[in-house]
Coordinates of C-alpha atoms and ligand atoms in Angstrom, one line a residue:
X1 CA 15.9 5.2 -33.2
X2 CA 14.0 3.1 -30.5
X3 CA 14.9 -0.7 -30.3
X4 CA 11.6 -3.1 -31.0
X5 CA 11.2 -6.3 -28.8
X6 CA 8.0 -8.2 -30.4
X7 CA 6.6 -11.1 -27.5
X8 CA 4.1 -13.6 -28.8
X9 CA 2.9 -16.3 -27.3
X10 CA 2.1 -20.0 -28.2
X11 CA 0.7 -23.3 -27.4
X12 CA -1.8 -22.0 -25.0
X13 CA -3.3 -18.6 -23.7
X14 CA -2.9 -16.9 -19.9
X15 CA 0.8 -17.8 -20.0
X16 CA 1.8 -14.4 -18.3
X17 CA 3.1 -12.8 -21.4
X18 CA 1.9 -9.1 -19.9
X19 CA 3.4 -9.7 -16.9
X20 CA 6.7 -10.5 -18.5
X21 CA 6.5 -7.8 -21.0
X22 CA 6.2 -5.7 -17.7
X23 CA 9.2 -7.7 -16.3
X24 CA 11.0 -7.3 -19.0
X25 CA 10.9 -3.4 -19.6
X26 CA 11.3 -3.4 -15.7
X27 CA 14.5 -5.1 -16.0
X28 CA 15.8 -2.7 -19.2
X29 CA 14.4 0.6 -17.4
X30 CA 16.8 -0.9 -13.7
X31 CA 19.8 -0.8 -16.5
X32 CA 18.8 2.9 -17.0
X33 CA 17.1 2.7 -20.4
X34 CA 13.8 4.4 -21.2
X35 CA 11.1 2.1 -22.2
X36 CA 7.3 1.7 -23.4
X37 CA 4.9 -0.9 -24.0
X38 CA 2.4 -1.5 -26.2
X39 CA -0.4 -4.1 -26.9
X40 CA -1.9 -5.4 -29.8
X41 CA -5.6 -7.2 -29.4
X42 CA -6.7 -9.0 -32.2
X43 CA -10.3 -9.2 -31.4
X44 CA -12.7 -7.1 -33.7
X45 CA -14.3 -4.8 -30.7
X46 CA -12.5 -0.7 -31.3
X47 CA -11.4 -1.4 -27.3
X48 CA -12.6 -3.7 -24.3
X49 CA -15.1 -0.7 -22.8
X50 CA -18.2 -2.4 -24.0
X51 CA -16.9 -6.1 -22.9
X52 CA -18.3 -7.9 -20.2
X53 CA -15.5 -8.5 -17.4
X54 CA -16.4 -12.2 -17.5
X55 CA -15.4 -11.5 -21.3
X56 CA -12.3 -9.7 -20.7
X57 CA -11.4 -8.9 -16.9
X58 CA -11.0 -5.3 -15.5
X59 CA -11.1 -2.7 -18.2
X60 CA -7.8 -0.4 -17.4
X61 CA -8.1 3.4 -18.1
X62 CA -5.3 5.8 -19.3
X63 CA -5.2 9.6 -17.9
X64 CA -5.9 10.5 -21.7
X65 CA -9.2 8.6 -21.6
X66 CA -8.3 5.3 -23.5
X67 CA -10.3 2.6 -22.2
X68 CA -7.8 -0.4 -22.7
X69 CA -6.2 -4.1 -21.7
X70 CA -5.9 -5.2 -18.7
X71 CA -2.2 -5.7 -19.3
X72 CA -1.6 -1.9 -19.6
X73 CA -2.2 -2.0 -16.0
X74 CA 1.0 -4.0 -15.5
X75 CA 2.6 -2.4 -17.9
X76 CA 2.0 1.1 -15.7
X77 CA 2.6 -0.6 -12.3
X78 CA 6.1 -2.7 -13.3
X79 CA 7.3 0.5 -15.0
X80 CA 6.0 3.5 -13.4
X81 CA 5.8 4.7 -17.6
X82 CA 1.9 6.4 -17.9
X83 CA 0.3 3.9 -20.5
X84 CA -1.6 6.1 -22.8
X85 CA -4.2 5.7 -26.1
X86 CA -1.4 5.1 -28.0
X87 CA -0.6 2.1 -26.4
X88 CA -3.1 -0.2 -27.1
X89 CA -4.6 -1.2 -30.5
X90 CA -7.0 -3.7 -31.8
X91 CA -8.1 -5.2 -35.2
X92 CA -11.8 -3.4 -34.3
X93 CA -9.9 0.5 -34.3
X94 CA -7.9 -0.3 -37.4
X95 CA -10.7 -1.5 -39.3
X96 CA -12.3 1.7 -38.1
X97 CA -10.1 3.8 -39.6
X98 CA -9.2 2.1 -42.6
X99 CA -13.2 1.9 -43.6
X100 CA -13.7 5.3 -42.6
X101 CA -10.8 6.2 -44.8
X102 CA -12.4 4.0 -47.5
X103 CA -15.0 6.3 -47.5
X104 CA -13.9 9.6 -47.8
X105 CA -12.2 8.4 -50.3
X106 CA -8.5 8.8 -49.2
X107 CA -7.1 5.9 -51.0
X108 CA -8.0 7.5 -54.3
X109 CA -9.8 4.4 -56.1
X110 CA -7.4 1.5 -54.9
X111 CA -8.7 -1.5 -54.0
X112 CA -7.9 -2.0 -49.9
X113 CA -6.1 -5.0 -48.7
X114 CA -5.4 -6.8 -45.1
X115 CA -1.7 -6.3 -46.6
X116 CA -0.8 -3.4 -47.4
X117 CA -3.2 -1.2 -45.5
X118 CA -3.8 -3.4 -42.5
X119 CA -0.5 -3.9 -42.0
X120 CA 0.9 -0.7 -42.8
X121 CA -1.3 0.5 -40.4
X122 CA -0.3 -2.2 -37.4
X123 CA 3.2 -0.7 -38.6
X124 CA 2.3 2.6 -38.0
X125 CA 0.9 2.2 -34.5
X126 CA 3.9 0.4 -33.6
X127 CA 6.5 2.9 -34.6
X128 CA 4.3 6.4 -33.6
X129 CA 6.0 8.5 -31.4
X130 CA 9.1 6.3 -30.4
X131 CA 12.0 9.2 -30.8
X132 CA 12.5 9.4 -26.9
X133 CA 12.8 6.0 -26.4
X134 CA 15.4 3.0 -26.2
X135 CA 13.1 0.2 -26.5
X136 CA 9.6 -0.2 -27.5
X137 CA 8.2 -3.6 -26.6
X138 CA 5.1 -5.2 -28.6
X139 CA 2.8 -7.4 -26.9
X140 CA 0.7 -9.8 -29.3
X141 CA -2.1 -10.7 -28.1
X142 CA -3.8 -14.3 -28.5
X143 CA -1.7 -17.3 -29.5
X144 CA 0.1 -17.8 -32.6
X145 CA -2.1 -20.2 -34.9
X146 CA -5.0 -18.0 -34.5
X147 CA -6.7 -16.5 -37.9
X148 CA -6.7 -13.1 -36.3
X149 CA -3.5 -12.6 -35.3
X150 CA -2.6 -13.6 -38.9
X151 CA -1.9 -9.7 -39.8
X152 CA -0.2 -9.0 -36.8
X153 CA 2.6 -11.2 -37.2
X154 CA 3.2 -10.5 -40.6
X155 CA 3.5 -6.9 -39.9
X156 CA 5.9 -7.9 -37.5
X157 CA 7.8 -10.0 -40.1
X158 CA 8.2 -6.8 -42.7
X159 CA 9.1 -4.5 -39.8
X160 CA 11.6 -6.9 -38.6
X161 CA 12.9 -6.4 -41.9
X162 CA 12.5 -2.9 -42.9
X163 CA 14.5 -1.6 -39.4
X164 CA 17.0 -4.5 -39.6
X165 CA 17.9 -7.4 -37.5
X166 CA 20.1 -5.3 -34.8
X167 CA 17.1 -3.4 -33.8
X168 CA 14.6 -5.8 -33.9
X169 CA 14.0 -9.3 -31.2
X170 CA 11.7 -11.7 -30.9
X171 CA 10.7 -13.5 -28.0
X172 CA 8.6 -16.2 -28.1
X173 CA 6.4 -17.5 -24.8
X174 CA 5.6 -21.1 -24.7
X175 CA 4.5 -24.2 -22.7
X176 CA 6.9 -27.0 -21.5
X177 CA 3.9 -29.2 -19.9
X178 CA 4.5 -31.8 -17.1
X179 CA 3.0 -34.9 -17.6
X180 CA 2.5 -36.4 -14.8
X181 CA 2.1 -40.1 -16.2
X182 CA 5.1 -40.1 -18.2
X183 CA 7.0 -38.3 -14.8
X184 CA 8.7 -35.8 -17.8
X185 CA 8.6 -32.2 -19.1
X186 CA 7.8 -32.5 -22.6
X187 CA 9.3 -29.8 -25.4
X188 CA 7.2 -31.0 -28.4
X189 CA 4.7 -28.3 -28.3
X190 CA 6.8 -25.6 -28.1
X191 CA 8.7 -26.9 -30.9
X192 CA 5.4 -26.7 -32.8
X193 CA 4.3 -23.1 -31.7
X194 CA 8.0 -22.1 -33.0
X195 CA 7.8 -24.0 -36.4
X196 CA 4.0 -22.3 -36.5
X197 CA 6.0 -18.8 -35.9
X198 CA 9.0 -19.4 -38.3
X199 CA 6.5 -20.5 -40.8
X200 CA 5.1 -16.8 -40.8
X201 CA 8.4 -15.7 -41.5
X202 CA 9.4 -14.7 -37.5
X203 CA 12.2 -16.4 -36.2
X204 CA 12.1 -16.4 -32.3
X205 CA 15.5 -15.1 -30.7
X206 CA 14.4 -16.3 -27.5
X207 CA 12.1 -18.3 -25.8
X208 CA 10.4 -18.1 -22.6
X209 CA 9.5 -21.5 -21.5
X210 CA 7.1 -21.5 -18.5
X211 CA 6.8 -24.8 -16.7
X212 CA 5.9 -25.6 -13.2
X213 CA 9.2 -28.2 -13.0
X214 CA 13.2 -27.1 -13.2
X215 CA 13.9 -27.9 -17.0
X216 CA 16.7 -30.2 -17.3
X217 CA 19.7 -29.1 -19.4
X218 CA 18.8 -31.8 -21.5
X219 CA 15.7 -30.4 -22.5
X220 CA 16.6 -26.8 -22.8
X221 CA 19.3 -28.6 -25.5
X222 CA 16.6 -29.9 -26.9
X223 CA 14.6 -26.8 -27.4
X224 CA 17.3 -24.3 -28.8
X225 CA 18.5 -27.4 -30.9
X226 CA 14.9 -28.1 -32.9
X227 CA 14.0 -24.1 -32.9
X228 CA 16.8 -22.5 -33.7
X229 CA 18.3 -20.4 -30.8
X230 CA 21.3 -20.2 -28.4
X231 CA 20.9 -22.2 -25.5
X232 CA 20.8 -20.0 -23.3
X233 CA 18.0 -17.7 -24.9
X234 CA 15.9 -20.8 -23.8
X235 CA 14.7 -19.2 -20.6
X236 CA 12.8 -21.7 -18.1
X237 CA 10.0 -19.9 -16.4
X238 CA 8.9 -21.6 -13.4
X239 CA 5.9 -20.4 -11.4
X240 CA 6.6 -17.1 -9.2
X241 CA 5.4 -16.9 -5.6
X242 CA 4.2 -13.5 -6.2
X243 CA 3.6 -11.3 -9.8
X244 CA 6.1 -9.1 -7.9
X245 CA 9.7 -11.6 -8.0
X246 CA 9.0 -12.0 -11.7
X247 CA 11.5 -9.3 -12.6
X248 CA 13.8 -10.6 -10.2
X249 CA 13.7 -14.2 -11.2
X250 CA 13.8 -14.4 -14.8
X251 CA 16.7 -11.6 -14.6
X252 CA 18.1 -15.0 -12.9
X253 CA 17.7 -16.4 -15.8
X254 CA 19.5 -14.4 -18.2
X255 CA 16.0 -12.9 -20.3
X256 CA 17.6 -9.5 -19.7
X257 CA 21.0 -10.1 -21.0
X258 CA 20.1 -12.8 -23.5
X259 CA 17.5 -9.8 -25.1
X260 CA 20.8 -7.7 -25.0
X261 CA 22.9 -9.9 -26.1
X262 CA 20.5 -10.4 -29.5
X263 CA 20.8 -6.9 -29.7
X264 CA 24.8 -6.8 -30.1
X265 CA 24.6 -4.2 -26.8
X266 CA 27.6 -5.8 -24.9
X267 CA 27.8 -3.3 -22.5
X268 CA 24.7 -2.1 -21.0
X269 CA 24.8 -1.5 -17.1
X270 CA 24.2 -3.9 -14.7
X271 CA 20.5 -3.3 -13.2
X272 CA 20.0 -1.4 -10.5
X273 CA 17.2 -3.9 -8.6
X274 CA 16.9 -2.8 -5.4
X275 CA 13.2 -1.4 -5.4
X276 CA 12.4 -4.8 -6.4
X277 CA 14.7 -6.4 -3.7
X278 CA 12.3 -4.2 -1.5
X279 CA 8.8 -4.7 -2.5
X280 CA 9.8 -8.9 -3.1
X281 CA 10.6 -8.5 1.1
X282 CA 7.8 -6.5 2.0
X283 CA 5.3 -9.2 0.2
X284 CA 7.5 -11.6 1.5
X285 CA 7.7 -11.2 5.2
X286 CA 4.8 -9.3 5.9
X287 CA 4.4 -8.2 10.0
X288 CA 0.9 -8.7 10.8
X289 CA -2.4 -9.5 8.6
X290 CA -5.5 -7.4 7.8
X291 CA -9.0 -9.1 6.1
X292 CA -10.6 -6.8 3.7
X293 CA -14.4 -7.4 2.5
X294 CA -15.2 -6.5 -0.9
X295 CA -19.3 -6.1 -2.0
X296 CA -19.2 -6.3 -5.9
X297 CA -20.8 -8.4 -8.9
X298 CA -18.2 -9.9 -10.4
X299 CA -16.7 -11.4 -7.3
X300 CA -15.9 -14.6 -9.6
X301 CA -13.3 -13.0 -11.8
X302 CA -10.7 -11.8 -9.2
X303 CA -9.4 -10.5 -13.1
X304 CA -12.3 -8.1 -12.8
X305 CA -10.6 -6.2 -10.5
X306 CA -6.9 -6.8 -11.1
X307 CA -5.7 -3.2 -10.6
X308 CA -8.3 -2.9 -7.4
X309 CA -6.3 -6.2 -6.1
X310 CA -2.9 -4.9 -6.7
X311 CA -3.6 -2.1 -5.0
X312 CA -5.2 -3.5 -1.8
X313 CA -1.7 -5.2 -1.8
X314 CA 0.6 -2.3 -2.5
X315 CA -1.4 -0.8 0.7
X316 CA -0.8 -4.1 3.0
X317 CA 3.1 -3.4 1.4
X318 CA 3.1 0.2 2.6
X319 CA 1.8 -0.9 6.0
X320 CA 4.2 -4.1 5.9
X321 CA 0.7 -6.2 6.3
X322 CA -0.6 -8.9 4.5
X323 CA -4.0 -8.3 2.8
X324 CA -6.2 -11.2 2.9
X325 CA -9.2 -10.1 0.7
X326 CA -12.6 -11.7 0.8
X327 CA -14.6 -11.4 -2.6
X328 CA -18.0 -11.2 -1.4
X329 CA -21.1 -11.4 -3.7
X330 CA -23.5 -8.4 -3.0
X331 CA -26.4 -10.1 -4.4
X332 CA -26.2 -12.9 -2.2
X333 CA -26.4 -10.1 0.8
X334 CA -30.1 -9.3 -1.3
X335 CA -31.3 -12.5 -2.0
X336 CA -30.7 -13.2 1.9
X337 CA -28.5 -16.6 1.1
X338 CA -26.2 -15.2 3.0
X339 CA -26.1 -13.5 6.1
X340 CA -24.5 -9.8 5.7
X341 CA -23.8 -9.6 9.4
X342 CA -21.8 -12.9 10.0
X343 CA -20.4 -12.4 6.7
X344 CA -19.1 -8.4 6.9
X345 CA -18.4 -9.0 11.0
X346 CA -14.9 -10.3 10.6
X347 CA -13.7 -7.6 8.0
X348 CA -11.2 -5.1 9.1
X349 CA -12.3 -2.9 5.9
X350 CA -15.1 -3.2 4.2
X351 CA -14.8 -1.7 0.2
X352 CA -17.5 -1.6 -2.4
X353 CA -15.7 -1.3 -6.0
X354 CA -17.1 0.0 -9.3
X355 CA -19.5 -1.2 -11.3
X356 CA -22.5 -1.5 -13.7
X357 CA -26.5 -2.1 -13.3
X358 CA -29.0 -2.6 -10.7
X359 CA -28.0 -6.0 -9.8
X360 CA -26.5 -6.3 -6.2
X361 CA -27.0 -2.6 -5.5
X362 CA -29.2 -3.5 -2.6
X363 CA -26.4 -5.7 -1.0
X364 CA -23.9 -3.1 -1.8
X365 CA -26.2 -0.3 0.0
X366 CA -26.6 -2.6 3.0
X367 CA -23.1 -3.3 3.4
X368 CA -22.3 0.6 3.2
X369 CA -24.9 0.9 6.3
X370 CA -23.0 -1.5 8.4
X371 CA -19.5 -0.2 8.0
X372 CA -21.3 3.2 8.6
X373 CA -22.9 2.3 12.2
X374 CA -20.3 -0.4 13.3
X375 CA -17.5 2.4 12.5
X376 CA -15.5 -0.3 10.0
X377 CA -13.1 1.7 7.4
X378 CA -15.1 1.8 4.1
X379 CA -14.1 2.8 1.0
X380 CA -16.0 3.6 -1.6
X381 CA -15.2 3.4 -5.6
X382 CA -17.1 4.7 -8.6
X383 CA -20.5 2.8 -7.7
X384 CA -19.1 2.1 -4.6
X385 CA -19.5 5.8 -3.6
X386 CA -22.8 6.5 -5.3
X387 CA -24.0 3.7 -3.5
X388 CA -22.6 5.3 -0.1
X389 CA -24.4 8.2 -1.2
X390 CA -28.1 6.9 -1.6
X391 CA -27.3 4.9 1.6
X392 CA -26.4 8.4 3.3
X393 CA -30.1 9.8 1.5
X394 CA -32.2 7.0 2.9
X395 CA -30.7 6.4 6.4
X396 CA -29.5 9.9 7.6
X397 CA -30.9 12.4 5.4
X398 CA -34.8 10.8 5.5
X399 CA -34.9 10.5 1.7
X400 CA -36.2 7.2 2.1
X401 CA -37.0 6.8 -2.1
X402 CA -33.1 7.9 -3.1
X403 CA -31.9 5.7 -5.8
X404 CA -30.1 6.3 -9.1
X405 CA -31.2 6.9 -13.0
X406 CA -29.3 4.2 -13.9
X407 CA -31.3 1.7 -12.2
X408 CA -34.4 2.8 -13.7
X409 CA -37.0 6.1 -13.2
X410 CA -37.0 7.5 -9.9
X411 CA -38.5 10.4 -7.9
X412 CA -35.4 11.0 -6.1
X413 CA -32.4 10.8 -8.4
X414 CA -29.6 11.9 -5.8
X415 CA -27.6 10.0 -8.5
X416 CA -28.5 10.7 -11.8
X417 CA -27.3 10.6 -15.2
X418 CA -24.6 13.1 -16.5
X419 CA -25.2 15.2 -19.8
X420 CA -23.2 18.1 -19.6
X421 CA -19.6 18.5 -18.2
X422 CA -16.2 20.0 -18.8
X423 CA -13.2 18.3 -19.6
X424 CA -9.5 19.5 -21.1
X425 CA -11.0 19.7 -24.5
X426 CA -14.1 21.7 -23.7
X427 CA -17.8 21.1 -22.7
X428 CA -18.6 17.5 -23.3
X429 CA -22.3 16.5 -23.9
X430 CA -24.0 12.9 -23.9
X431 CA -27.6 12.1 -24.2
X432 CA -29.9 9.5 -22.7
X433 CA -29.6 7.7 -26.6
X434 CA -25.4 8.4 -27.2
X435 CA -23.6 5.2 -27.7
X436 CA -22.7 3.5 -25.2
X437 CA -18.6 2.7 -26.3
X438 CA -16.1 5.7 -25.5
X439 CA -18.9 8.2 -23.9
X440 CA -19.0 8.0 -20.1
X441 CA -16.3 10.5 -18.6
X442 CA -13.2 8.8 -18.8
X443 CA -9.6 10.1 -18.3
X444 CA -7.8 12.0 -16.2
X445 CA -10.0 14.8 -14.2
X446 CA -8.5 17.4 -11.7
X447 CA -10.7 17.7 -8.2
X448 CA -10.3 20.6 -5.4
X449 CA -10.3 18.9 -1.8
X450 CA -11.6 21.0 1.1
X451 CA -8.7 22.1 3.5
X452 CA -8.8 20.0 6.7
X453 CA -10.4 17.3 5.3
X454 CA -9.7 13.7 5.7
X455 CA -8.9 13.0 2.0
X456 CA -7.0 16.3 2.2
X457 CA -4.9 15.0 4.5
X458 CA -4.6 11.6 3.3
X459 CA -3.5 13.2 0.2
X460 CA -1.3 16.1 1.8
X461 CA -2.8 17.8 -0.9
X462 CA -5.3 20.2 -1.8
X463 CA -5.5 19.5 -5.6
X464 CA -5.3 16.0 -7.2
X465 CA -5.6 14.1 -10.6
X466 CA -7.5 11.2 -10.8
X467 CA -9.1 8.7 -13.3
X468 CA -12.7 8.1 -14.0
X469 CA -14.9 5.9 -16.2
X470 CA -18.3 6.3 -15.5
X471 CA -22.0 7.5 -17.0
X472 CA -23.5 8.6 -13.8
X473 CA -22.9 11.4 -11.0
X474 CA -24.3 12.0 -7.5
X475 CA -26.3 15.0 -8.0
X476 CA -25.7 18.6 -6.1
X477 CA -28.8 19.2 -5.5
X478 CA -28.7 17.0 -3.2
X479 CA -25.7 18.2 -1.2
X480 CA -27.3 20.1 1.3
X481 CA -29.3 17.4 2.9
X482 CA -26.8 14.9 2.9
X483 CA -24.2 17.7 4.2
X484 CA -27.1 17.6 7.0
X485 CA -27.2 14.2 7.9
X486 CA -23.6 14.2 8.1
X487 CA -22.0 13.2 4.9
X488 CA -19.0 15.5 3.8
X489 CA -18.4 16.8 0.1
X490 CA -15.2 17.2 0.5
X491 CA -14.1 16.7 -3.0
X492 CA -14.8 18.6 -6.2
X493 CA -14.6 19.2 -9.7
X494 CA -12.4 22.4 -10.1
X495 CA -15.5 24.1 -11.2
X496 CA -17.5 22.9 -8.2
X497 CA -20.0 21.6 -10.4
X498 CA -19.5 17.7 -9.5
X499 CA -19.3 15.5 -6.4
X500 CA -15.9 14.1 -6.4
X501 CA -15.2 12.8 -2.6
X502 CA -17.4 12.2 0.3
X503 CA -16.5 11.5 3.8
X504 CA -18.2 11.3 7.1
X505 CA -16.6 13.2 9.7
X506 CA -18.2 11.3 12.4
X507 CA -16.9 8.1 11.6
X508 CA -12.8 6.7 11.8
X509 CA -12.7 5.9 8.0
X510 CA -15.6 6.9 5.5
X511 CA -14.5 7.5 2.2
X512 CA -16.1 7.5 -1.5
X513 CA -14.9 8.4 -4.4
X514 CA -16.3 9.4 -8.1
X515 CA -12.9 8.4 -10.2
X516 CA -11.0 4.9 -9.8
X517 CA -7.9 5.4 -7.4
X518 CA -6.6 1.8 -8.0
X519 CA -5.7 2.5 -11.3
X520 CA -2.8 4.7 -10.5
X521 CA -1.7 2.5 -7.8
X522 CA 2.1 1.1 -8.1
X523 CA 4.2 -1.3 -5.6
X524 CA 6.8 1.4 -5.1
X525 CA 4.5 4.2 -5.2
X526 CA 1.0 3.3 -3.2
X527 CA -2.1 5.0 -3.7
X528 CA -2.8 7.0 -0.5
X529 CA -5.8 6.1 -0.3
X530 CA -4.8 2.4 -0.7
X531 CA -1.8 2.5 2.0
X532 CA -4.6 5.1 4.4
X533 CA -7.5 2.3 4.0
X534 CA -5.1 -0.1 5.1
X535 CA -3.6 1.4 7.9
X536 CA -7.4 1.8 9.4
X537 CA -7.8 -1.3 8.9
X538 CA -5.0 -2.5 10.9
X539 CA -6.3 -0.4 13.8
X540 CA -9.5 -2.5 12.9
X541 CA -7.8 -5.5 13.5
X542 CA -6.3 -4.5 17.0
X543 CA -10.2 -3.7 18.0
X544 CA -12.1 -6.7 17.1
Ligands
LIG1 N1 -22.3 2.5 -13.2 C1 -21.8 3.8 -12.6 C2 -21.8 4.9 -13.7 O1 -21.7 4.6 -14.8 C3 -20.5 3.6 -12.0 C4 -19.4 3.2 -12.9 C5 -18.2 2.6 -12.2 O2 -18.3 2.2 -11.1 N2 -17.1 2.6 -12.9 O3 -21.7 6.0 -13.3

């Protein structure tokens, strides 16, 4: 039976308790066990797809079409383990299914209750399909405190329970604030969030204590004294000069044998860290520098693009390069606040990423047209290759009205809404009026790559498998006249039916794709297109 590690968090939010879920099961997996995590969001929305990414940051998407946390992204990049559905559950999906139980009738005239059903049901989701592994670790989400998470932690408390102490931990991430006036760390709200936690029946085993000073002994006494643990599970969590030494460092701290240690597993491997030794001295001592531009909306919320960012850095680690990347507002490039050519002259790449709506598509079009005619690498995501597409219609194939369904009726939809396509579980169909939650094409999708092509040999491939989440399609009809003007489709959907890849033959490095490469992007295993984007760049760099 699989081992369950349940993190919470407390005090305040953003305290990194993803990342060291993914540092964690990083650290288990070096000591050669198998492992999987899983997140539990206590909002009321079925998954983050319809949330804003001001709301939420980047929405992460698993090959078997779940459209999920963020955190799943860390989860798949620290651990190389392919997140799936199954991964990531919130109060809004359990609800679903419980009403919709409710009203067929299944629970046969009882009255339904946060406790058992809810519960049962968190329960459930936590234990499905764990045979094949040694440890499943449970990420809470929120803070303890909060009303929502109220059912989560008791189903944690009764699990705890029913499976028994030696296969069941608890670690609990907290705050040790500095306070600057007083010149001292100070341990009292942690010992709050851990009362708040016992309270609800979950003793911590250990606590992760991030603070931006060294915690003196005397405090880390203090902490394991007032809440209950070893000493030593008290596991000081200073700031990381990259997301990537976090393994590394808290493995300096003992989290990895402490967890094992409140396990009873006395002797467990030592990890095998050297891929982390690695990538820590590739971000580390990087041999040259590359600028990349990126044209989107929500230029803001680096967050909105946290798998997008990891991989423009796993490329800059293939190429031993740093990646400075400029977040640059395509609307601004419209509005003409700013100017696009004294802005996008310094890039040595210029990428335009997904996204939604009319608003900065003009900007995003324009900055496709200058990587175009100056010959700067471009690549194209998602939007970011419809875009490339419509500039490609108006500016070498003399379509001068191309413009997509999505930003409203138009003459010459050389993007256009999708309604009908084929996917592992048959033809697929979606209307102008479907919901909008759970009903673009998302998953895994297979494309064909034309021999000799420049994807085809970034890929040294000729068939690939990559992720999409999106509504809209560039349209076939169209091919022909772009084809003309010089605009390869040199990437397609096995049954030819839909524009996967473009490229420009004519040009260093002109790519767009339809699916979302960053997502399967990992330090130890760069996307190609990530590490070949790069490496044009850096031949950028040596130009301008
Ligand atoms: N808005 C576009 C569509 O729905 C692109 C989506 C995206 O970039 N993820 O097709």
């Amino acid at each position: 039976m699989a081992r369950f590690i349940f993190i919470t968090g407390g005090v305040v939010s953003s305290l990194g308790k993803g990342l060291m879920a993914a540092s964690l099961a990083a650290l288990l997996q070096a000591r050669g066990f198998r492992v999987r995590i899983r997140k539990f969001d206590p909002y009321l929305n079925v998954d983050p797809g319809t949330m804003s990414p001001y709301q939420h940051g980047e929405v992460y998407v698993t090959d078997d079409g779940a459209e999920t946390d963020l955190d799943l992204g860390h989860y798949e990049r620290f651990t190389g383990v392919a997140a799936r559905q199954s991964d990531n559950v919130t109060s809004g999906r359990i609800y679903q299914q419980i009403i919709t139980k409710e009203r067929r009738g299944d629970y046969l005239g009882a009255t339904v209750q946060v406790i058992p059903h809810v519960t049962d049901a968190i329960k459930e989701f936590a234990q499905a399909d764990t045979d094949d592994l040694d440890f499943v670790l449970c990420e809470i989400g929120g803070t303890v405190g909060d009303i929502e998470s109220l059912p989560f932690i008791e189903a944690i408390r009764q699990l705890r329970n029913e499976i028994g102490r030696e296969n069941s931990v608890s670690v609990h991430v907290t705050l040790v604030p500095y306070i600057a006036a007083a010149g001292e760390l100070k341990t009292k709200p942690t010992q709050h969030s851990v009362r708040e936690l016992a309270s609800l029946g979950v003793q911590p085993d250990i606590l992760l204590c991030r603070c931006e000073k060294p915690l003196p002994d005397s405090e880390r006494a203090k902490i394991a004294q007032f809440c209950n643990v070893r000493k030593e599970a008290v596991i000081p969590a200073l700031d990381a000069d990259s997301i990537y030494s976090v393994p590394v460092q808290y493995h300096g701290e003992g989290l990895d044998s402490e967890v094992l240690r409140a396990f009873g597993i006395h002797d467990a491997p030592d990890p095998d860290l050297t891929r982390w030794y690695d990538i820590m001295d590739r971000k580390r001592h990087p041999e040259g520098e590359v600028t990349i531009g990126v044209v989107g909306k929500y230029v803001s919320l680096p967050d909105a693009y946290k798998s997008l960012n990891e991989a423009l850095v796993h490329g800059g680690m293939a190429n031993r390069v740093k990646v400075n990347i400029r977040w640059l507002d395509a609307e601004m490039f419209e509005k003409g606040e700013e100017d696009l050519v004294a802005k996008l002259e310094p890039m040595h790449g210029i990428l335009v990423p997904g996204g939604f709506g009319e608003r900065g598509s003009e900007g995003k079009i324009a900055s496709v047209k200058f990587a175009r005619e100056r010959g700067v690498p471009f690549l194209g995501i998602c939007l970011g290759m419809q875009m490339a597409c419509i500039e490609a219609a108006r500016n070498t194939s003399g379509i001068a009205d191309a413009s997509s369904t999505e930003f409203g009726p138009t003459d010459e939809p050389v993007v256009g809404l999708i309604t009908e396509w084929m996917s592992d579980e048959g033809l697929q169909k979606r209307g102008a009026d479907t919901d909008l939650g759970g009903t673009m094409r998302l998953g895994a999708y297979e494309a064909k790559l034309s021999p000799n092509s420049h994807v085809a040999s970034i890929y040294g491939a000729n068939d690939i498998s990559e992720r999409h989440r999106h509504r809209y399609e560039v349209n076939g009809a169209y091919r022909d006249r772009l084809e003309k003007g010089g605009l390869a489709f040199s990437g397609l959907s096995p049954d030819g039916m839909l524009p996967e890849i473009v490229e420009r033959p004519d040009h260093p490095w002109f790519i767009g794709v339809q699916f979302h490469p960053e997502l399967k992007s990992k330090p130890f295993d760069p996307h190609p297109l990530f590490k070949g984007f790069v490496e044009a760049a850096v031949k950028q760099s040596r130009l301008v």
